[in-house]
Coordinates of C-alpha atoms in Angstrom, one line a residue:
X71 CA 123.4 154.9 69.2
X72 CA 125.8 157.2 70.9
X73 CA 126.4 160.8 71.1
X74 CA 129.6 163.2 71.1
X75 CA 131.9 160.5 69.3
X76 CA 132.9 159.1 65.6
X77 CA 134.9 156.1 67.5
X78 CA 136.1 154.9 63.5
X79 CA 138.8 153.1 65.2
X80 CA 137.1 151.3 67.5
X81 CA 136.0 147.4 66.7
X82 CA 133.3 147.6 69.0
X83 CA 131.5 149.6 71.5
X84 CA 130.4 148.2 75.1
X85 CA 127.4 149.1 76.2
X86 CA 124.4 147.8 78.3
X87 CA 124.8 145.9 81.9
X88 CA 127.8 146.1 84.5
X89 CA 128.7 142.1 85.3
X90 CA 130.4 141.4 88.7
X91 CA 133.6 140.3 88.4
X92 CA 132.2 136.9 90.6
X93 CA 129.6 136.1 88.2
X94 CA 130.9 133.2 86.4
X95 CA 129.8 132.9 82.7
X96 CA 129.7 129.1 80.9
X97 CA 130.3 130.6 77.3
X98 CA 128.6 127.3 76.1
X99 CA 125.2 128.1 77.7
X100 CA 125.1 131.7 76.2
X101 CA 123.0 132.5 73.5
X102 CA 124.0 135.6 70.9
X103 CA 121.3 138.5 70.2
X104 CA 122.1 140.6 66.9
X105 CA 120.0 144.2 66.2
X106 CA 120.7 146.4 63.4
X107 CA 120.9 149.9 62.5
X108 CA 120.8 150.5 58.6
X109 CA 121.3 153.7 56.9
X110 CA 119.8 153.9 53.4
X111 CA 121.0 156.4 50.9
X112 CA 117.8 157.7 49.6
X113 CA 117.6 157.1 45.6
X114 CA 117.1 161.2 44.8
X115 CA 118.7 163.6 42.5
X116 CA 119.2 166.2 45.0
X117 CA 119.9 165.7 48.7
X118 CA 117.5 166.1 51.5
X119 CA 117.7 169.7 52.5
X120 CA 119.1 171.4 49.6
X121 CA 119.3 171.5 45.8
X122 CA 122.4 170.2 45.5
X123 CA 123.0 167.1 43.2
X124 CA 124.0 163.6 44.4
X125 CA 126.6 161.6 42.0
X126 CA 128.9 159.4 43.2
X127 CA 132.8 159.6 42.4
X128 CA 132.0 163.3 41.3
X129 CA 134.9 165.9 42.3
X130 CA 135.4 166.5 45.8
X131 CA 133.6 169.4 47.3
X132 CA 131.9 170.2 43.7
X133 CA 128.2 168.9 45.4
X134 CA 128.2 171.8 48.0
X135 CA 125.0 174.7 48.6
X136 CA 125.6 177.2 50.8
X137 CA 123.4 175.2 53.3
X138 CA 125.4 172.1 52.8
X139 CA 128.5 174.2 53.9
X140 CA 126.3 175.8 56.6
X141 CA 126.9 179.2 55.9
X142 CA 124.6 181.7 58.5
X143 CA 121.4 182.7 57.4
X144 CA 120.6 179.5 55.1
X145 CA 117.9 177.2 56.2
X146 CA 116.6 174.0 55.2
X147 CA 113.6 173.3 52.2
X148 CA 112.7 169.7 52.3
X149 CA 112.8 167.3 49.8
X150 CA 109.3 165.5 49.0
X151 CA 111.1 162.7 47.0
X152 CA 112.9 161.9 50.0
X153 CA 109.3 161.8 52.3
X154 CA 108.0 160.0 49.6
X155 CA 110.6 157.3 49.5
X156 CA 110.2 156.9 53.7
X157 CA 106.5 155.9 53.4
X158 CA 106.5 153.6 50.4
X159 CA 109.8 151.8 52.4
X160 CA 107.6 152.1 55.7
X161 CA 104.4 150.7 53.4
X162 CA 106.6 148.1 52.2
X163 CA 108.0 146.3 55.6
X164 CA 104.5 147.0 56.9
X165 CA 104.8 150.1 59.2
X166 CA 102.3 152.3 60.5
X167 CA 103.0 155.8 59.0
X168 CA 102.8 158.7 61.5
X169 CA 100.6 161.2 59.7
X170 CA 102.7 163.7 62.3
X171 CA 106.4 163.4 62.6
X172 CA 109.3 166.0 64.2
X173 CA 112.7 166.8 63.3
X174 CA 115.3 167.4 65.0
X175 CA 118.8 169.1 65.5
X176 CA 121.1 166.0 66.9
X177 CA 124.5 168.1 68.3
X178 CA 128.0 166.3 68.3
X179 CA 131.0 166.7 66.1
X180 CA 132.2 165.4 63.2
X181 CA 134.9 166.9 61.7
X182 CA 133.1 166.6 58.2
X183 CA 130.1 168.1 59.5
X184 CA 130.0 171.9 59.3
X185 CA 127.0 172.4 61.0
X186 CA 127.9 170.6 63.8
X187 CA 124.8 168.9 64.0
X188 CA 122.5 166.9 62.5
X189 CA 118.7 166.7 61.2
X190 CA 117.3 163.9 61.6
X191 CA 114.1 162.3 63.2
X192 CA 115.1 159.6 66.3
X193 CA 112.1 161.2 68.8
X194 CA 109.3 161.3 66.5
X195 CA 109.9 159.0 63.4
X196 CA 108.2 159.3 59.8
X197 CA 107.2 154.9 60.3
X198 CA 107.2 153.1 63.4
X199 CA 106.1 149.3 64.1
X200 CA 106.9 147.4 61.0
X201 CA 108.1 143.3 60.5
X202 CA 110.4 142.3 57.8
X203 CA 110.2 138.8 56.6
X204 CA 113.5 137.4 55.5
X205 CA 114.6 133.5 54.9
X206 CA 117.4 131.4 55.5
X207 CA 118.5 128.0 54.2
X208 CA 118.8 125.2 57.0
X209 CA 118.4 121.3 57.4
X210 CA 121.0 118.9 57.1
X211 CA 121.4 119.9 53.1
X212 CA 120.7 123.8 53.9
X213 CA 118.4 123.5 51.4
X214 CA 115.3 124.1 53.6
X215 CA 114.0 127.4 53.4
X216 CA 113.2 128.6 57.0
X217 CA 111.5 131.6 57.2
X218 CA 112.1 134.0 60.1
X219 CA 110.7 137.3 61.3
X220 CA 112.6 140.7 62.4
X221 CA 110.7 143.6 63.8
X222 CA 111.5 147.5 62.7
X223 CA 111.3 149.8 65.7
X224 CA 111.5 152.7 63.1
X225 CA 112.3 154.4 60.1
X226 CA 113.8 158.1 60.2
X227 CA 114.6 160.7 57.7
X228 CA 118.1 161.9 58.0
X229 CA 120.8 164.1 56.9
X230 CA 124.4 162.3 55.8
X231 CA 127.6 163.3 57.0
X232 CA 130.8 164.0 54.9
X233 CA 133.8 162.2 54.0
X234 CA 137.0 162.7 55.8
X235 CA 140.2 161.0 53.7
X236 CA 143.3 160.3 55.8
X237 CA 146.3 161.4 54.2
X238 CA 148.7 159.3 56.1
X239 CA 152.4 160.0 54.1
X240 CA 151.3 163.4 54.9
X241 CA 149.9 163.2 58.2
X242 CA 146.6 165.2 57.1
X243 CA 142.9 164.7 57.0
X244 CA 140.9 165.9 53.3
X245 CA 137.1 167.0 53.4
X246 CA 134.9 166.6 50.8
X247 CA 131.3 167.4 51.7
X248 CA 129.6 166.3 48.6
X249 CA 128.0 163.2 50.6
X250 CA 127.0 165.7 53.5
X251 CA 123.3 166.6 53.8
X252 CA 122.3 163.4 51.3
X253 CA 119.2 162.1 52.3
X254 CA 119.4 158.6 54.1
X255 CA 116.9 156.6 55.8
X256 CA 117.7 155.2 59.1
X257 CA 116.1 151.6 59.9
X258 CA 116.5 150.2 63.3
X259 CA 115.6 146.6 63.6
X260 CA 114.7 145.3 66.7
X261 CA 117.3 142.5 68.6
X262 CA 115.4 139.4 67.4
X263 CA 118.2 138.0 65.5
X264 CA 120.3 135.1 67.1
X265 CA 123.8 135.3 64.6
X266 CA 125.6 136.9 61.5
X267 CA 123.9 134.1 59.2
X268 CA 120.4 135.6 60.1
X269 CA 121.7 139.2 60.0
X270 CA 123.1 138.9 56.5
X271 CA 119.9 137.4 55.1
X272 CA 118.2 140.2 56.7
X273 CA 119.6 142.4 55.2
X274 CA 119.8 141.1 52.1
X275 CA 116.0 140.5 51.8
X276 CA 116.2 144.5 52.7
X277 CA 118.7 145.7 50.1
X278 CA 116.3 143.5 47.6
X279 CA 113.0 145.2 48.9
X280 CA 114.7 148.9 48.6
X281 CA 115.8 148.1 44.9
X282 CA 112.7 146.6 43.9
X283 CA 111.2 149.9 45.3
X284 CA 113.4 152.1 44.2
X285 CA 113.8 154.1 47.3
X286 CA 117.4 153.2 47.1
X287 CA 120.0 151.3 44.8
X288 CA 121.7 149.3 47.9
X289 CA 125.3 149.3 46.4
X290 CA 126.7 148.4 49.5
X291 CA 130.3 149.0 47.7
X292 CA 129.6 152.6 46.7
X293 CA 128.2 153.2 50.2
X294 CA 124.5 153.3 49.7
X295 CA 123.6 150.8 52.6
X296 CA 125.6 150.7 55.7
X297 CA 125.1 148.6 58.7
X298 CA 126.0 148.8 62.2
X299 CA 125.2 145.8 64.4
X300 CA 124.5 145.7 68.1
X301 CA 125.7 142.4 69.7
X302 CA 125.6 140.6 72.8
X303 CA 125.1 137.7 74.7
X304 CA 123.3 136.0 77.7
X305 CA 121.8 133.0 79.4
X306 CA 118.6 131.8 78.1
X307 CA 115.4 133.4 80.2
X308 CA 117.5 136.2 81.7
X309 CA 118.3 139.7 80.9
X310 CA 120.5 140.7 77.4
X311 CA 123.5 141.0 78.6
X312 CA 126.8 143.0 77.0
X313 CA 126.3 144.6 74.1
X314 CA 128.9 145.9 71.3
X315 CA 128.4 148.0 68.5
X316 CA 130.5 147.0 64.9
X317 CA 130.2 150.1 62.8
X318 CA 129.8 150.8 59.4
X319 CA 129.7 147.6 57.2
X320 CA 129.5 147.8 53.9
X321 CA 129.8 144.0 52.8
X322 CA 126.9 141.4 53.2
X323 CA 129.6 138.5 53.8
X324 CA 131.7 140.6 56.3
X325 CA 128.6 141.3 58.2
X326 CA 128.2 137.4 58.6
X327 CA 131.7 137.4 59.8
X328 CA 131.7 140.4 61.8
X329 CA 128.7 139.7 64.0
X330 CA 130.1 135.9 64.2
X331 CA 133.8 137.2 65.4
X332 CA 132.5 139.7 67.6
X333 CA 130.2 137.1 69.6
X334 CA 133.0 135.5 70.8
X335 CA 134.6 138.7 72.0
X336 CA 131.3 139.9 74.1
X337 CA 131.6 137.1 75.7
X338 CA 135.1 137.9 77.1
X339 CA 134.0 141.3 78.3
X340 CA 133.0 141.7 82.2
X341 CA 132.7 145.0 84.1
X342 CA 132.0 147.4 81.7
X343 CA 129.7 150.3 81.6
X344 CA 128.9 153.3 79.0
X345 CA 127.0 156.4 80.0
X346 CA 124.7 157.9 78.0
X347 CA 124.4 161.3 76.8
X348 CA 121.5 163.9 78.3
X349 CA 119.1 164.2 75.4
X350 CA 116.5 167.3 75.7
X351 CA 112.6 166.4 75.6
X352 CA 110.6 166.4 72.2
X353 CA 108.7 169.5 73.5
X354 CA 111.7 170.9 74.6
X355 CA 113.4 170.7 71.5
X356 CA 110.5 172.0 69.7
X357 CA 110.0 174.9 71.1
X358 CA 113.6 176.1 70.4
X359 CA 113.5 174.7 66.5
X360 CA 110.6 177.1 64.9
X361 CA 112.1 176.8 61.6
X362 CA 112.2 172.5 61.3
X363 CA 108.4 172.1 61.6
X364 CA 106.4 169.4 62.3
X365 CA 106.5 166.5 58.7
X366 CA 103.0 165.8 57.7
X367 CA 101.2 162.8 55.7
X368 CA 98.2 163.0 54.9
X369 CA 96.0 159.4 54.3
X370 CA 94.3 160.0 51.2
X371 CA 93.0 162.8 49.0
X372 CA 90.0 163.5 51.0
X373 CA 91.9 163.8 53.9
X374 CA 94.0 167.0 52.2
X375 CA 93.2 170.2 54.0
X376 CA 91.5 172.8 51.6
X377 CA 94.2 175.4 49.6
X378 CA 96.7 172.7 49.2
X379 CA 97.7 171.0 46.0
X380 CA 97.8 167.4 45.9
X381 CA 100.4 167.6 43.8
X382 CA 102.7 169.1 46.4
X383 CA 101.5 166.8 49.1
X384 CA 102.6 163.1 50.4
X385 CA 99.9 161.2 50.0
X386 CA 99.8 158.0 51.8
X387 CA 97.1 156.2 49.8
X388 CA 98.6 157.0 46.6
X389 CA 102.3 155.7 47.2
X390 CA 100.5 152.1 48.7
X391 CA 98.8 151.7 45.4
X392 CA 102.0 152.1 43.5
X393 CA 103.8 149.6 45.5
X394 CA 105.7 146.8 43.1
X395 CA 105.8 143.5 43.5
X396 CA 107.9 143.1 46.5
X397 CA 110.5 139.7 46.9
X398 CA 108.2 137.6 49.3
X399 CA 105.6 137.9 47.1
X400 CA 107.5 137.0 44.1
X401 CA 108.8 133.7 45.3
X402 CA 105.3 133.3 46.3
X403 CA 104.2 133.4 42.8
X404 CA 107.0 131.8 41.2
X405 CA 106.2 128.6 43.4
X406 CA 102.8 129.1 42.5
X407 CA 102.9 129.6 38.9
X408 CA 105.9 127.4 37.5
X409 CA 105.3 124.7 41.0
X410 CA 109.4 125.0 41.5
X411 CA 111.0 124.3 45.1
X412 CA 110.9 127.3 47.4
X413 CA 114.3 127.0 47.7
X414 CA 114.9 127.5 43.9
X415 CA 112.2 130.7 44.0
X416 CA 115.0 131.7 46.9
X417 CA 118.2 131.6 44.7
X418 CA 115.9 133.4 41.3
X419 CA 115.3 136.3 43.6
X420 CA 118.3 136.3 45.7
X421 CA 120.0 136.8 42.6
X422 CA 119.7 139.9 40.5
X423 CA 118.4 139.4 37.1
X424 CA 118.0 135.8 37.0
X425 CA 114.2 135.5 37.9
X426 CA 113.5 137.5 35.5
X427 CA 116.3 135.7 33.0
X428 CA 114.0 132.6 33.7
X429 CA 110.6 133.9 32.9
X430 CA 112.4 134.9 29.2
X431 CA 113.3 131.4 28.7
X432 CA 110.0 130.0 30.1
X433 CA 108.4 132.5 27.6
X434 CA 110.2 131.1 24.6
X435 CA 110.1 127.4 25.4
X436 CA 107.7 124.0 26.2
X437 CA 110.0 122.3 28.7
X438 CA 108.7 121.9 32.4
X439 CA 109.5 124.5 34.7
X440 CA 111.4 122.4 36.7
X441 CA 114.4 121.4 34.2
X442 CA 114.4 124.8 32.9
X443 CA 115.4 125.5 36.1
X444 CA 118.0 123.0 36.5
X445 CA 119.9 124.6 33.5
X446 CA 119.3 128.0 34.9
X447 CA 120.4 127.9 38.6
X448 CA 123.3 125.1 37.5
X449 CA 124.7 125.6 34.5
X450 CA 124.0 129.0 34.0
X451 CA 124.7 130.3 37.6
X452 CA 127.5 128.1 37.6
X453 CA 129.9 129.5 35.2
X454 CA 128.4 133.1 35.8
X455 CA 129.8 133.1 39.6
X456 CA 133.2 131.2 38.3
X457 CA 133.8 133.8 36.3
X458 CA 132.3 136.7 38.0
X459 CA 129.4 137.7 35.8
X460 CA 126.0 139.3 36.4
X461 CA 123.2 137.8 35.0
X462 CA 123.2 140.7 32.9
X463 CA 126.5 140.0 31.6
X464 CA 125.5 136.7 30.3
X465 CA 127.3 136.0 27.0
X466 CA 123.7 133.3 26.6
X467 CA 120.7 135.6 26.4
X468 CA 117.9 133.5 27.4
X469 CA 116.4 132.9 24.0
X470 CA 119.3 131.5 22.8
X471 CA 119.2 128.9 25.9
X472 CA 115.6 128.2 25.4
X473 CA 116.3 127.4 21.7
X474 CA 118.9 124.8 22.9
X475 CA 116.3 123.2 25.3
X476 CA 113.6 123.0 22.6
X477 CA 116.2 121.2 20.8
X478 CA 117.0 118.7 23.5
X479 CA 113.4 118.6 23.8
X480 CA 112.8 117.8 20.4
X481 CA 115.0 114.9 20.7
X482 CA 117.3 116.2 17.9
X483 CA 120.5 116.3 20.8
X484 CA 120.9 114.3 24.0
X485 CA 121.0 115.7 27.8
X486 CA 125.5 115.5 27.4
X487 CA 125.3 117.2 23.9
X488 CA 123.3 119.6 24.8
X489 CA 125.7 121.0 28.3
X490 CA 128.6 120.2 26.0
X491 CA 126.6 123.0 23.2
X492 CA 125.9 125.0 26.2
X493 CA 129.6 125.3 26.7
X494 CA 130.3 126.3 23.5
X495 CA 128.0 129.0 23.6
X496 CA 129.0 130.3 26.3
X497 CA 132.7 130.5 24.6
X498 CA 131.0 131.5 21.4
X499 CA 128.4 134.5 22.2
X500 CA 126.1 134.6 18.8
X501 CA 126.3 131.2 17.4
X502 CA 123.3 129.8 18.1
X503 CA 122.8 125.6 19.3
X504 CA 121.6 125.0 15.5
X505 CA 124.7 126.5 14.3
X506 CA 126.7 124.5 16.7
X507 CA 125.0 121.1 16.0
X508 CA 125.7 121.2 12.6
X509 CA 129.1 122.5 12.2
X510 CA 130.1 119.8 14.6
X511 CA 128.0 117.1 13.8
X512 CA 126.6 116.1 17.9
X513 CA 122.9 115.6 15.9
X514 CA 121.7 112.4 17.9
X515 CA 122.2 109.6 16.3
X516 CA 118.7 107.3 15.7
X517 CA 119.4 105.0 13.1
X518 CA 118.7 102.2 14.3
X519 CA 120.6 99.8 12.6
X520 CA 123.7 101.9 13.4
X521 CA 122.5 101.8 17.4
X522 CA 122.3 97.2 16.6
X523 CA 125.7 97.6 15.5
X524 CA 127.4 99.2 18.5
X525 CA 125.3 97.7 20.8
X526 CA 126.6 94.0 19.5
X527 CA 129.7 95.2 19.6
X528 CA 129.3 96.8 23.0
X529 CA 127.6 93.4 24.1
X530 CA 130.5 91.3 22.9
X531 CA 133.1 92.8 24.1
X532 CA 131.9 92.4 27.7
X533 CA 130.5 89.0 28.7
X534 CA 131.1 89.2 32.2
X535 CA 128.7 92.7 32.4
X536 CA 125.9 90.8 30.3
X537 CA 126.3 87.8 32.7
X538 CA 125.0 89.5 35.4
X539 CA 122.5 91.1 33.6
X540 CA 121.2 87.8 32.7
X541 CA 121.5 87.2 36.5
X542 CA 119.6 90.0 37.6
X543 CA 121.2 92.6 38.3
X544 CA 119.5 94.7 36.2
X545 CA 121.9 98.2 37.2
X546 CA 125.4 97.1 34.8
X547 CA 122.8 97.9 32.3
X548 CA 123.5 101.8 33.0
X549 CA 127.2 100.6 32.6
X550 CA 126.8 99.7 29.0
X551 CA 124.4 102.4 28.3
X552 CA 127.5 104.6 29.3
X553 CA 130.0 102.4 26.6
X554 CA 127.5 103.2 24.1
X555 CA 127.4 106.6 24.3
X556 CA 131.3 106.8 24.8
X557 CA 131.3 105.2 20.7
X558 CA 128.9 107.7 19.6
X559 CA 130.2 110.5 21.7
X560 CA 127.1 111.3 23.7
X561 CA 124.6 111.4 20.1
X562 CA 122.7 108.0 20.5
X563 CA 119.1 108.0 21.6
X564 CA 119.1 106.8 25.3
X565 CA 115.9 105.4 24.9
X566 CA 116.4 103.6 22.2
X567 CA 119.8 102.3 23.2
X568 CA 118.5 101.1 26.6
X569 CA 115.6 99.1 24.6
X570 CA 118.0 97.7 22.2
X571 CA 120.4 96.6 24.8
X572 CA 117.4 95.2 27.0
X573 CA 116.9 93.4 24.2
X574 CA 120.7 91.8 23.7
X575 CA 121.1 90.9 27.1
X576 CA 117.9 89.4 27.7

């Protein structure tokens, strides 16, 4: 991270080694290394320091304290929800939680920073030490989930800045400091990412870890996660080479594209060289900030010095027993308990609502696990991202959907009636398969001396198909199958048309 500059203009940042102009780089034998810095908007009513409220899209400058706006002789009360949130994240991506942990004042200039520095914790962190497991789809079908490991250097408790808007048709900048002084969490991830494919699932696997916490809604749109990549490249066995930073990405599928684009363009960079800022020492520091004193955890009740209220301590114990059941462990148990493919557990959770859209249909009906989810991650997902619906916004609920399975189940509709009712429903939200059915007539059709007579007169209309039949060739059956169901319109009983035609051409 640097100091003294908001470089919003800037693609990247160069960084790192100075290369000689006479080393010659093959850009084929370079390998890519991708680290991340993600800044978390903390999921609290009021921000970090103050009492202010946090609401997006609220009026400009409406959000502001007088220690928000910085005005002498205010100073900073800190907010527990926001401590709170720190650890159970830090719990979560399994961290070790400093029981001791520092502020401090971080000095450079942003125009929408009145204070002209920041608090925030970069020496002495709140968690330190953690791994986040994340997967990605690979193999020849990319349906092969591979699951890879990323290491968090730290977590930190920080202040946001504000927002400047460029006026350009009147060649002014705006301020609005509601966002300044919201309470973020800053995750640094280790450089043990290889490309933008492995970044995005990384931080995906994040944004659905924070939710499922609740330490932060991860509406990348609204500004709730942002992500700044570091990226360079270098021979295999030797030392990382050139790094760039991208700043500020706010889209899951531009940071794919981002880290993949700006790769290429390290790659093209030779002699350059950034110097670093002079940063004081921790003790240093301390001495001159009485009034930001030392944050402290304690591990469990026992542990709580005597006079204070446990109700007004951070309890690290307590938050770790509250934990919910984080995304790993659901695909875990989705495997387990239904025996789906891991890659289907991958696109439920991936997904926001739809695990839990299939356990309602699992709950209402008797099919096996695995068709139900056929229809769910096909048919379902499929019309939901053509038209570009949540799962939430589903015009089938999932009892509705399990009814229609039961019926396919029951035998009353075939597999093509049924997607064809599925359709309908879809167009129809509230008429139920039943309804459907019978208003159109698609009940299957199981007479059986209806079935004889198409099936003879599927039979004799095609000798050359029952020839080879009769020769062996055993697949035109499927053909015929198909006419049969094109003179019933997808209602005949495929099992009961293959044994009657079995029987005709044998």
């Amino acid at each position: 991270m640097l100091y003294g500059y908001k470089l919003q203009h800037l693609k990247c940042i160069p960084t790192g080694l100075v290369v000689s102009q006479r080393t010659v780089w093959d850009p084929q034998q370079l390998v890519g290394v991708v680290g991340l810095e993600i800044h978390a908007q903390i999921s609290s009513n009021t921000k970090l320091f103050s009492g202010s409220s946090v609401q997006f899209l609220a009026p400009p400058n409406s959000l502001v304290s007088f220690f928000d706006a910085s005005l002498p002789g205010t100073l900073p009360v800190l907010n527990r929800r926001c401590v709170e949130a720190a650890v159970m994240t830090g719990l979560a991506l399994n961290c070790t939680i400093n029981r001791r942990s520092l502020f401090d004042r971080k000095h450079y200039f942003y125009a929408d920073l009145p204070a002209g520095y920041q608090i925030t914790q970069q020496r002495r962190p709140v968690a330190v030490d953690g791994m986040l497991t994340y997967s990605v789809l690979g193999g020849k079908k990319r349906n092969q989930v591979i699951r890879k490991n990323v290491h968090i250097k730290q977590i930190q408790l920080e202040q946001d800045s504000g927002k400047s808007l460029h006026d350009d048709v009147h060649s002014q900048t705006l301020i609005d400091l509601n966002r300044a002084g919201v309470g973020l969490m800053e995750l640094v991830m280790e450089p043990d990412m290889s490309c933008g494919e492995e970044a995005a699932a990384a931080v995906r696997e994040l944004q659905l870890i924070l939710q499922a916490l609740g330490t932060c809604q991860g509406n990348m749109s609204e500004g709730q996660l942002r992500v700044d990549a570091n990226v360079s490249v270098h021979k295999p066995g030797e030392p990382l080479g050139i790094r760039t930073e991208v700043k500020n990405i706010n889209s899951i599928r531009y940071l794919a594209r981002a880290i993949g684009e700006d790769r290429e363009e390290v790659k093209k960079l030779w002699e350059l060289k950034w110097k670093r800022m002079y940063s004081p020492s921790e003790s240093f520091s301390f001495t001159l900030k009485p009034n930001l004193p030392p944050l402290i955890v304690f591990e469990d009740n026992a542990s709580l010095p005597a006079g204070i209220d446990a109700c007004q301590a951070v309890v690290v114990q307590t938050i770790k027993e509250g934990l919910p059941e984080l995304p790993s462990i659901k695909r875990d148990r989705l495997v387990q308990l239904y025996g789906i493919l891991p890659e289907h557990s991958f696109t439920l959770v991936n997904e926001d609502g739809l695990m839990e859209y299939f356990e309602e249909v699992m709950k209402s009906t008797k099919r096996e696990p695995r068709k139900v989810i056929g229809w769910v991650t096909n048919e379902l997902l499929g019309l939901l991202k053509q038209q570009e619906l949540s799962v939430s916004q589903s015009p089938v609920v999932p009892a509705a959907l399990a009814e229609l399975l039961e019926l396919q189940e029951a035998g009353h509709i075939s597999s093509s009636v049924s997607k064809q009712v599925f359709q309908e429903m879809w167009r129809s939200p509230g008429r139920t398969a039943a309804q459907i059915i019978r208003e159109q007539d698609l009940g299957l059709v199981s007479d059986a001396a209806e079935l004889h007579r198409i099936c003879q007169k599927v039979v004799d209309s095609h000798p050359e198909e029952v020839c080879a039949i009769r020769s062996g060739n055993k697949k035109v059956l499927n053909k015929l199958m198909g006419l049969v169901q094109k003179e019933t319109k997808g209602r005949a009983d495929p099992v009961l048309v293959r044994e009657i035609l079995e029987e005709k051409t044998s």
